[in-house]
Short mmCIF file of C-alpha atoms in Angstrom, two decimals:
data_model
loop_
_atom_site.label_atom_id
_atom_site.label_comp_id
_atom_site.label_asym_id
_atom_site.label_seq_id
_atom_site.Cartn_x
_atom_site.Cartn_y
_atom_site.Cartn_z
CA MET I 1 -27.08 -34.49 60.92
CA MET I 2 -28.79 -31.32 58.30
CA ARG I 3 -27.62 -29.02 56.05
CA VAL I 4 -29.05 -25.89 56.13
CA VAL I 5 -29.00 -23.95 52.53
CA GLN I 6 -30.72 -20.68 51.45
CA SER I 7 -33.33 -20.55 49.05
CA LYS I 8 -31.28 -17.24 48.14
CA LEU I 9 -27.65 -19.22 47.04
CA ILE I 10 -30.30 -21.55 44.87
CA LYS I 11 -31.98 -18.37 43.27
CA GLU I 12 -27.82 -17.10 42.55
CA THR I 13 -27.00 -20.16 41.35
CA VAL I 14 -29.44 -21.06 38.90
CA LYS I 15 -29.49 -17.64 38.23
CA LYS I 16 -25.06 -17.30 37.78
CA LEU I 17 -26.21 -20.65 35.28
CA CYS I 18 -28.33 -19.13 33.20
CA LEU I 19 -25.86 -16.24 32.66
CA LYS I 20 -22.78 -18.87 31.54
CA ALA I 21 -25.41 -21.32 29.82
CA ASN I 22 -26.80 -18.69 27.16
CA ILE I 23 -23.08 -16.97 27.06
CA GLU I 24 -20.43 -19.71 26.84
CA LEU I 25 -20.60 -22.20 24.75
CA ARG I 26 -19.81 -25.62 26.94
CA GLY I 27 -15.51 -25.94 26.10
CA ASP I 28 -16.61 -29.82 24.89
CA MET I 29 -18.96 -28.56 22.08
CA LEU I 30 -16.51 -25.42 20.87
CA ALA I 31 -13.44 -28.15 20.66
CA ALA I 32 -15.88 -30.77 18.77
CA LEU I 33 -16.54 -27.95 16.18
CA LYS I 34 -13.20 -27.19 15.97
CA ARG I 35 -12.20 -30.61 15.43
CA ALA I 36 -15.25 -30.91 12.25
CA ARG I 37 -13.83 -27.92 10.58
CA ALA I 38 -10.19 -28.73 10.84
CA VAL I 39 -11.79 -32.08 8.97
CA GLU I 40 -14.28 -30.93 7.19
CA LYS I 41 -13.23 -31.04 2.28
CA ASN I 42 -16.43 -29.40 1.41
CA LEU I 43 -15.13 -25.52 1.69
CA LYS I 44 -19.15 -23.91 2.43
CA ALA I 45 -19.07 -25.96 4.92
CA ARG I 46 -16.04 -24.97 7.15
CA ARG I 47 -17.16 -21.52 6.30
CA ILE I 48 -20.41 -21.95 8.36
CA LEU I 49 -18.38 -23.99 10.62
CA ASP I 50 -15.57 -20.51 10.93
CA ILE I 51 -18.71 -18.59 11.30
CA ILE I 52 -20.44 -20.62 13.84
CA ILE I 53 -17.00 -20.51 15.49
CA ASP I 54 -16.31 -17.07 15.35
CA ASN I 55 -20.27 -16.33 16.63
CA ALA I 56 -18.66 -18.85 19.86
CA LEU I 57 -16.16 -16.24 20.60
CA ILE I 58 -18.87 -12.85 19.49
CA ALA I 59 -21.17 -14.24 22.73
CA ARG I 60 -18.26 -14.39 25.21
CA LYS I 61 -15.81 -11.30 24.36
CA LYS I 62 -20.20 -9.14 24.08
CA LYS I 63 -21.60 -11.19 26.96
CA MET I 64 -24.53 -11.57 24.29
CA ALA I 65 -26.40 -15.02 23.35
CA ILE I 66 -25.09 -16.95 21.48
CA CYS I 67 -28.59 -17.71 19.52
CA GLN I 68 -31.59 -16.10 20.14
CA ASP I 69 -34.15 -18.56 20.94
CA THR I 70 -32.58 -18.63 24.57
CA GLY I 71 -35.08 -21.57 24.34
CA MET I 72 -36.98 -23.04 27.40
CA VAL I 73 -35.23 -23.49 30.69
CA VAL I 74 -34.94 -27.84 32.17
CA VAL I 75 -33.43 -26.94 35.35
CA TYR I 76 -32.24 -30.86 37.17
CA PHE I 77 -32.24 -30.54 40.77
CA ASP I 78 -30.63 -33.21 42.48
CA ILE I 79 -31.27 -32.61 46.02
CA GLY I 80 -28.69 -35.08 48.64
CA GLN I 81 -31.27 -35.74 51.21
CA ASP I 82 -29.40 -34.54 54.30
CA VAL I 83 -30.46 -31.36 53.16
CA MET I 84 -32.61 -28.96 54.27
CA ILE I 85 -33.72 -25.93 52.52
CA LYS I 86 -35.25 -23.16 54.23
CA GLY I 87 -37.53 -21.56 51.65
CA ASN I 88 -39.52 -22.26 48.55
CA ILE I 89 -38.10 -24.06 46.33
CA ASP I 90 -39.51 -23.95 42.84
CA LYS I 91 -39.77 -20.53 44.11
CA ALA I 92 -35.35 -19.45 44.23
CA ILE I 93 -34.97 -21.56 40.89
CA ASN I 94 -37.90 -19.41 38.87
CA GLU I 95 -36.91 -17.04 40.54
CA GLY I 96 -32.68 -17.26 39.60
CA VAL I 97 -34.46 -17.91 35.80
CA ARG I 98 -35.97 -14.17 36.02
CA GLU I 99 -33.36 -12.66 37.12
CA ALA I 100 -31.10 -14.22 34.40
CA TYR I 101 -33.21 -13.70 31.68
CA LYS I 102 -33.39 -10.52 32.11
CA GLU I 103 -29.58 -9.33 33.29
CA GLY I 104 -28.85 -10.60 30.72
CA TYR I 105 -30.85 -9.12 27.91
CA PHE I 106 -32.09 -12.61 26.40
CA ARG I 107 -35.24 -13.12 24.73
CA LYS I 108 -38.36 -13.98 26.58
CA SER I 109 -40.08 -16.87 24.27
CA ILE I 110 -42.89 -19.01 26.95
CA VAL I 111 -45.93 -18.70 26.07
CA LYS I 112 -48.75 -18.81 29.08
CA GLY I 113 -50.91 -21.67 27.89
CA PRO I 114 -50.08 -23.80 24.55
CA PHE I 115 -53.33 -22.57 22.64
CA SER I 116 -53.53 -19.10 23.85
CA ARG I 117 -50.13 -17.91 23.32
CA LYS I 118 -49.81 -14.92 25.39
CA ASN I 119 -45.95 -14.12 25.92
CA THR I 120 -45.18 -13.95 29.91
CA ASP I 121 -42.33 -11.74 28.85
CA THR I 122 -39.72 -13.13 32.08
CA ASN I 123 -39.42 -16.72 30.54
CA LEU I 124 -40.60 -18.90 33.20
CA PRO I 125 -41.43 -20.76 33.88
CA SER I 126 -39.02 -23.74 33.65
CA VAL I 127 -38.89 -26.89 33.34
CA ILE I 128 -38.08 -28.05 36.86
CA TYR I 129 -37.54 -31.84 37.49
CA THR I 130 -36.64 -32.66 41.76
CA LYS I 131 -35.06 -35.73 42.49
CA ILE I 132 -33.67 -36.76 45.93
CA VAL I 133 -29.98 -38.33 45.70
CA PRO I 134 -27.94 -39.23 48.77
CA GLY I 135 -25.66 -36.96 50.36
CA ASN I 136 -25.37 -33.05 52.45
CA LYS I 137 -25.05 -31.48 48.17
CA ILE I 138 -26.93 -30.75 45.62
CA SER I 139 -25.85 -30.62 42.15
CA ILE I 140 -28.03 -28.46 40.59
CA THR I 141 -27.68 -28.40 36.00
CA VAL I 142 -29.55 -26.12 33.49
CA ILE I 143 -30.16 -26.71 29.83
CA ILE I 144 -31.55 -23.85 27.04
CA LYS I 145 -33.56 -25.99 24.90
CA GLY I 146 -34.44 -24.06 21.62
CA PHE I 147 -37.34 -25.17 20.29
CA GLY I 148 -35.23 -25.26 16.35
CA CYS I 149 -34.14 -28.41 17.04
CA GLU I 150 -36.74 -29.69 20.15
CA ASN I 151 -39.57 -29.98 17.15
CA ALA I 152 -36.75 -32.47 15.18
CA SER I 153 -37.05 -34.42 18.49
CA ARG I 154 -39.08 -38.12 18.49
CA THR I 155 -39.60 -41.25 19.96
CA LYS I 156 -41.25 -44.27 19.14
CA MET I 157 -42.45 -47.16 20.78
CA PHE I 158 -40.79 -50.38 19.31
CA MET I 159 -41.82 -53.76 19.83
CA PRO I 160 -39.66 -55.49 22.19
CA THR I 161 -38.16 -58.17 19.45
CA GLU I 162 -36.73 -55.28 17.48
CA SER I 163 -33.19 -55.08 16.20
CA PRO I 164 -30.62 -53.34 17.00
CA ALA I 165 -30.19 -51.93 13.40
CA ALA I 166 -34.28 -50.79 13.36
CA VAL I 167 -32.93 -48.40 16.34
CA GLU I 168 -30.30 -46.92 14.49
CA ASP I 169 -32.00 -47.05 11.38
CA PHE I 170 -34.78 -44.11 12.95
CA VAL I 171 -32.50 -42.71 14.72
CA VAL I 172 -31.07 -41.79 11.39
CA ASP I 173 -33.98 -41.18 10.20
CA VAL I 174 -34.85 -38.87 12.36
CA VAL I 175 -31.34 -37.15 11.22
CA LYS I 176 -32.47 -37.22 7.90
CA GLU I 177 -36.02 -36.10 7.79
CA THR I 178 -35.59 -32.70 9.90
CA GLY I 179 -32.04 -32.20 7.56
CA SER I 180 -30.99 -28.08 7.92
CA LYS I 181 -33.64 -27.73 10.69
CA ALA I 182 -31.82 -27.90 13.72
CA CYS I 183 -29.21 -26.35 12.51
CA PRO I 184 -25.93 -29.18 12.14
CA PRO I 185 -23.39 -29.98 13.44
CA VAL I 186 -26.04 -31.25 15.63
CA TYR I 187 -25.43 -33.37 19.26
CA ILE I 188 -27.75 -36.86 19.69
CA GLY I 189 -28.92 -37.89 22.49
CA VAL I 190 -30.89 -41.09 22.38
CA GLY I 191 -32.80 -43.02 25.28
CA ILE I 192 -33.85 -46.18 25.03
CA GLY I 193 -35.36 -48.12 27.33
CA GLY I 194 -37.71 -48.09 30.53
CA THR I 195 -40.94 -46.16 30.25
CA LEU I 196 -41.78 -43.62 27.36
CA ASP I 197 -40.97 -40.61 29.53
CA LYS I 198 -37.92 -42.79 31.09
CA ALA I 199 -36.13 -43.03 27.48
CA VAL I 200 -37.47 -39.59 26.66
CA SER I 201 -35.95 -38.26 30.43
CA LEU I 202 -32.43 -40.32 29.69
CA SER I 203 -31.85 -38.93 25.70
CA LYS I 204 -32.04 -34.97 27.53
CA GLU I 205 -29.57 -36.00 30.00
CA ALA I 206 -28.00 -37.78 27.36
CA VAL I 207 -26.68 -34.84 25.65
CA LEU I 208 -24.80 -33.61 28.82
CA ARG I 209 -22.40 -36.31 28.96
CA LYS I 210 -19.22 -35.34 27.13
CA ILE I 211 -19.31 -35.00 23.33
CA GLY I 212 -16.50 -37.72 21.77
CA SER I 213 -17.18 -39.54 25.05
CA HIS I 214 -18.67 -42.93 24.72
CA SER I 215 -21.35 -45.85 27.04
CA GLU I 216 -19.26 -47.98 28.82
CA ILE I 217 -21.60 -50.65 28.24
CA PRO I 218 -19.96 -52.07 24.51
CA HIS I 219 -22.01 -52.49 22.20
CA VAL I 220 -23.61 -49.39 23.21
CA ALA I 221 -20.60 -47.88 22.62
CA LYS I 222 -20.55 -49.59 19.05
CA MET I 223 -24.54 -48.00 18.58
CA GLU I 224 -22.99 -44.56 19.04
CA LYS I 225 -19.62 -44.87 16.68
CA SER I 226 -22.38 -46.99 13.64
CA ILE I 227 -25.27 -44.48 14.20
CA LEU I 228 -22.72 -41.24 13.94
CA ARG I 229 -20.94 -42.83 11.29
CA LYS I 230 -24.75 -43.09 9.07
CA ILE I 231 -25.39 -39.47 10.21
CA ASN I 232 -22.78 -38.10 8.73
CA LYS I 233 -23.01 -40.13 4.98
CA LEU I 234 -25.92 -38.19 4.91
CA ASN I 235 -24.05 -35.38 3.21
CA ILE I 236 -26.42 -32.06 5.20
CA GLY I 237 -24.16 -30.43 7.12
CA PRO I 238 -23.63 -27.66 8.64
CA MET I 239 -26.94 -25.71 7.60
CA GLY I 240 -27.79 -27.64 5.33
CA ALA I 241 -24.29 -26.85 2.75
CA GLY I 242 -23.22 -30.59 2.32
CA GLY I 243 -19.97 -32.36 4.01
CA LYS I 244 -19.92 -34.65 7.15
CA ALA I 245 -20.47 -32.55 9.72
CA THR I 246 -24.31 -33.11 10.21
CA ALA I 247 -23.06 -34.29 13.65
CA LEU I 248 -20.89 -34.56 16.37
CA GLY I 249 -22.06 -36.78 18.18
CA VAL I 250 -24.17 -39.54 19.99
CA SER I 251 -24.82 -40.53 23.20
CA ILE I 252 -27.06 -43.32 24.46
CA LEU I 253 -28.34 -44.13 27.86
CA THR I 254 -30.13 -46.97 28.28
CA TYR I 255 -32.71 -48.18 30.90
CA PRO I 256 -33.73 -51.78 32.55
CA THR I 257 -37.41 -51.27 30.68
CA HIS I 258 -40.64 -54.03 29.99
CA ILE I 259 -40.90 -57.16 28.50
CA ALA I 260 -43.10 -56.03 26.40
CA GLY I 261 -41.77 -52.73 25.27
CA LEU I 262 -38.83 -51.07 23.89
CA PRO I 263 -39.04 -47.31 23.64
CA VAL I 264 -36.55 -45.56 22.25
CA ALA I 265 -36.72 -40.85 22.33
CA VAL I 266 -34.45 -39.09 19.91
CA ASN I 267 -33.74 -36.02 21.59
CA ILE I 268 -31.66 -33.81 18.91
CA SER I 269 -29.46 -30.69 21.03
CA CYS I 270 -28.00 -27.99 18.18
CA HIS I 271 -24.68 -27.05 17.59
CA ALA I 272 -26.02 -24.48 20.43
CA THR I 273 -25.80 -27.30 23.73
CA ARG I 274 -25.82 -25.34 26.52
CA ASN I 275 -25.77 -26.44 29.77
CA ALA I 276 -23.89 -25.51 33.00
CA ARG I 277 -23.83 -28.14 35.91
CA LYS I 278 -22.69 -27.24 39.45
CA THR I 279 -23.22 -28.36 43.42
CA ILE I 280 -23.26 -26.20 45.97
CA MET D 1 -18.90 -13.38 -3.11
CA LYS D 2 -21.58 -11.80 -4.29
CA ILE D 3 -23.17 -8.74 -3.17
CA VAL D 4 -26.35 -8.80 -3.49
CA ASN D 5 -28.80 -5.26 -3.55
CA LEU D 6 -32.23 -4.61 -1.26
CA PRO D 7 -35.08 -4.30 -2.12
CA LEU D 8 -34.24 -7.06 -4.42
CA ARG D 9 -35.96 -6.47 -7.97
CA LYS D 10 -37.20 -9.84 -10.39
CA SER D 11 -33.91 -9.21 -12.68
CA GLU D 12 -31.57 -9.90 -9.76
CA ILE D 13 -32.98 -12.83 -8.61
CA LYS D 14 -33.29 -14.17 -12.09
CA LYS D 15 -28.96 -13.81 -11.85
CA LEU D 16 -29.11 -16.52 -8.37
CA LYS D 17 -28.39 -20.00 -8.28
CA PRO D 18 -29.31 -22.10 -5.87
CA GLY D 19 -26.15 -23.20 -4.11
CA GLN D 20 -24.56 -19.22 -4.27
CA GLU D 21 -23.11 -17.81 -1.61
CA VAL D 22 -24.24 -14.49 -1.01
CA LEU D 23 -24.08 -11.51 1.18
CA LEU D 24 -27.66 -8.87 1.53
CA ASN D 25 -27.05 -5.10 1.45
CA GLY D 26 -30.46 -3.21 2.73
CA PRO D 27 -33.75 -3.03 4.37
CA VAL D 28 -35.44 -6.29 5.38
CA LEU D 29 -38.29 -6.89 7.84
CA THR D 30 -38.24 -9.50 10.00
CA ALA D 31 -41.49 -11.83 11.39
CA ARG D 32 -42.32 -14.83 12.19
CA ASP D 33 -44.89 -17.07 13.24
CA ALA D 34 -47.23 -14.96 15.16
CA ALA D 35 -46.78 -12.49 12.94
CA HIS D 36 -47.30 -14.46 9.79
CA LYS D 37 -50.42 -15.62 11.68
CA ARG D 38 -51.63 -11.77 12.17
CA LEU D 39 -50.66 -10.37 8.09
CA VAL D 40 -52.70 -13.17 6.68
CA GLU D 41 -55.17 -12.99 9.30
CA THR D 42 -55.67 -9.27 7.58
CA LEU D 43 -55.05 -10.31 4.08
CA LYS D 44 -58.15 -12.74 4.53
CA LEU D 45 -60.48 -9.55 6.04
CA LYS D 46 -59.37 -8.26 2.76
CA LYS D 47 -58.08 -5.34 5.88
CA LYS D 48 -54.94 -3.38 4.75
CA LEU D 49 -51.62 -4.37 5.83
CA PRO D 50 -50.20 -2.14 8.48
CA VAL D 51 -46.77 -2.63 6.86
CA SER D 52 -46.36 -2.97 2.86
CA ILE D 53 -44.82 -6.65 1.78
CA LYS D 54 -44.53 -5.17 -1.85
CA ASP D 55 -40.77 -6.46 -3.06
CA GLU D 56 -40.44 -6.95 -0.05
CA THR D 57 -37.60 -9.86 2.23
CA ILE D 58 -39.03 -11.09 4.99
CA TYR D 59 -36.88 -12.36 7.42
CA TYR D 60 -37.11 -14.98 10.31
CA THR D 61 -35.88 -13.55 13.25
CA GLY D 62 -37.17 -13.29 16.72
CA PRO D 63 -34.19 -11.40 17.99
CA THR D 64 -33.00 -10.91 22.35
CA PRO D 65 -33.09 -7.62 23.39
CA ALA D 66 -30.29 -5.39 22.44
CA ARG D 67 -28.59 -4.16 25.57
CA ALA D 68 -26.88 -0.11 25.85
CA GLY D 69 -25.57 1.16 22.79
CA GLN D 70 -26.13 -1.47 20.55
CA VAL D 71 -28.41 -2.34 17.20
CA ILE D 72 -29.44 -4.96 17.94
CA GLY D 73 -29.19 -8.67 19.44
CA SER D 74 -29.03 -12.00 18.98
CA CYS D 75 -30.56 -12.40 15.98
CA GLY D 76 -30.12 -16.32 13.72
CA PRO D 77 -32.49 -16.77 11.80
CA THR D 78 -35.90 -19.48 13.14
CA THR D 79 -37.23 -21.95 10.91
CA SER D 80 -38.43 -21.45 8.10
CA ALA D 81 -41.22 -23.95 7.43
CA ARG D 82 -43.08 -23.26 10.03
CA MET D 83 -44.27 -19.63 7.66
CA ASP D 84 -45.11 -22.78 4.99
CA ALA D 85 -48.49 -22.21 5.91
CA PHE D 86 -48.42 -18.06 5.27
CA THR D 87 -46.16 -18.08 2.86
CA PRO D 88 -48.40 -17.96 -0.48
CA ALA D 89 -50.25 -15.38 0.71
CA LEU D 90 -47.50 -13.34 1.09
CA LEU D 91 -46.18 -14.09 -2.04
CA LYS D 92 -49.06 -13.21 -4.13
CA ASN D 93 -49.47 -9.94 -2.46
CA GLY D 94 -45.74 -9.12 -3.51
CA LEU D 95 -43.11 -10.39 -1.10
CA LEU D 96 -39.81 -10.84 -3.12
CA GLY D 97 -37.43 -12.30 -0.35
CA MET D 98 -37.26 -14.37 2.54
CA ILE D 99 -34.33 -15.58 5.12
CA GLY D 100 -34.36 -18.53 7.51
CA LYS D 101 -33.02 -21.70 8.30
CA GLY D 102 -33.84 -25.09 6.56
CA GLU D 103 -35.66 -26.49 4.01
CA ARG D 104 -39.16 -26.04 2.52
CA SER D 105 -42.12 -28.21 1.81
CA GLU D 106 -42.58 -28.67 -2.14
CA GLU D 107 -45.16 -26.95 -1.87
CA ILE D 108 -43.85 -23.70 -1.30
CA ILE D 109 -41.12 -23.94 -3.49
CA SER D 110 -42.57 -24.56 -6.89
CA ALA D 111 -45.24 -20.92 -5.85
CA ILE D 112 -41.47 -19.08 -4.81
CA LYS D 113 -40.50 -20.65 -8.33
CA ARG D 114 -43.88 -18.72 -9.40
CA SER D 115 -44.17 -16.41 -7.86
CA GLY D 116 -39.73 -14.61 -9.46
CA ALA D 117 -39.59 -14.43 -6.00
CA VAL D 118 -36.41 -15.89 -4.26
CA TYR D 119 -35.26 -17.75 -0.69
CA PHE D 120 -32.31 -17.33 0.92
CA VAL D 121 -31.03 -19.70 4.23
CA THR D 122 -28.32 -18.39 6.79
CA ILE D 123 -26.36 -19.63 10.01
CA GLY D 124 -28.85 -20.66 12.88
CA GLY D 125 -27.12 -20.10 16.21
CA ALA D 126 -26.01 -18.01 14.77
CA GLY D 127 -27.21 -14.64 16.48
CA ALA D 128 -24.26 -12.58 17.91
CA TYR D 129 -22.21 -13.21 14.68
CA LEU D 130 -24.97 -12.58 12.08
CA SER D 131 -26.09 -8.60 14.71
CA GLU D 132 -22.88 -7.40 14.14
CA LYS D 133 -24.39 -7.53 10.94
CA VAL D 134 -27.07 -5.68 11.32
CA ILE D 135 -26.88 -1.56 11.25
CA SER D 136 -30.31 -0.37 12.11
CA SER D 137 -32.75 -1.90 13.63
CA LYS D 138 -36.85 -0.33 14.58
CA VAL D 139 -40.79 -2.04 15.54
CA ILE D 140 -42.87 -0.77 12.51
CA ALA D 141 -45.82 -3.35 13.42
CA TYR D 142 -47.36 -4.99 16.12
CA LYS D 143 -45.21 -3.13 18.97
CA ASP D 144 -47.56 -5.84 21.15
CA LEU D 145 -45.76 -9.09 19.62
CA GLY D 146 -42.86 -8.70 21.50
CA THR D 147 -39.46 -10.28 19.85
CA GLU D 148 -42.48 -11.40 17.05
CA ALA D 149 -43.32 -8.27 16.68
CA ILE D 150 -42.49 -6.60 12.98
CA ARG D 151 -39.03 -4.67 12.32
CA ARG D 152 -37.09 -2.95 9.71
CA LEU D 153 -33.59 -3.96 9.79
CA ILE D 154 -31.01 -2.76 7.56
CA LEU D 155 -28.10 -5.81 6.80
CA LYS D 156 -24.71 -4.94 5.79
CA ASP D 157 -22.61 -8.40 4.24
CA PHE D 158 -25.05 -10.09 5.46
CA PRO D 159 -24.36 -14.08 4.76
CA ALA D 160 -26.79 -16.32 3.53
CA ILE D 161 -27.43 -19.18 0.54
CA VAL D 162 -29.38 -18.80 -2.16
CA ALA D 163 -31.11 -21.75 -1.22
#
């Protein structure tokens, strides 16, 4: 039996998710910031963490954007194979984004062409990934990606014979190189394996995982902990003030890959890691 | 915490120490990528700038729109390094202060020192908090750039660190 879903429901859901993600900091991110504040000894770093935590509370109270860079919207749209959607899906998603950015008083940051640089004034288009999955439900995930940290992200195609230690060093170097530009304390998503695009995609999905949780694969979990330890010894700290809180978490997702390769993608996500998900 | 009054004076800048936490009070201009590009192109053509930057402080930000009754929307700093290519020309024309986030190139750090100017960092991603430290905002040039237009802001106890 096919389940019929009206495109209007999709539009409304995307809109609500964009509003929520931009205004309410993820509960696990806020908790991680508070934990970092509690153990931080560097006074300057502490004061900055206090402001960052305060900022999240002000944004929620005043229904304001947590950060003025309300990003480019990335939408993961997982459609159950037993769902039939009435209406145009892309149009419904984009319309939801457009309405949220107008009603939420969010910044419109998208330019029509990479060289023409003319603002579309709607924050459209968004980047949409659709996937067909079993079942009769639709899962919608909205990621709000600011470009301070997006610009800091990197990929590298390693030789297949390269050691896990070399991959760890690469991730640490990416963070070191970007310093305080990406708004630390950051959450780091790493995608390892697949093809170039698959690794990047995994690195994006990685930060959707609850911060502080670890991979179910023991050697990957070990790697996450080791990278986090190394990063937090860099003494970059919140906005470059020094201290231990350079990263709040590292999340690695892996995928089978080719005998000739080892793609690695590092997605830096700032302390205002914003996303929201709903299943309809 | 040390209060720094704007507009800046070179004699005051000399007293600031790197890493020092300060509160900024007074007028600044906002400008980011597109406005910087235009300002510098105008200078190259030896034309007059739409707003004088002599002794000014530029805050690298592109705010969200203000709701009714609000002075300004979220207005945290953007990455300063992207302005590095344009900064020397502005320093030559009297720019004294910059507010943004993140490290700058060695070349720009020396140029800032040479001209007796100063670079402050403030808290990236704290746009809602910082909006409460702005008491007035008005677009004064390049209105067509929208969020990237040049605004005149008046800051009140705006937290920053001497970089």
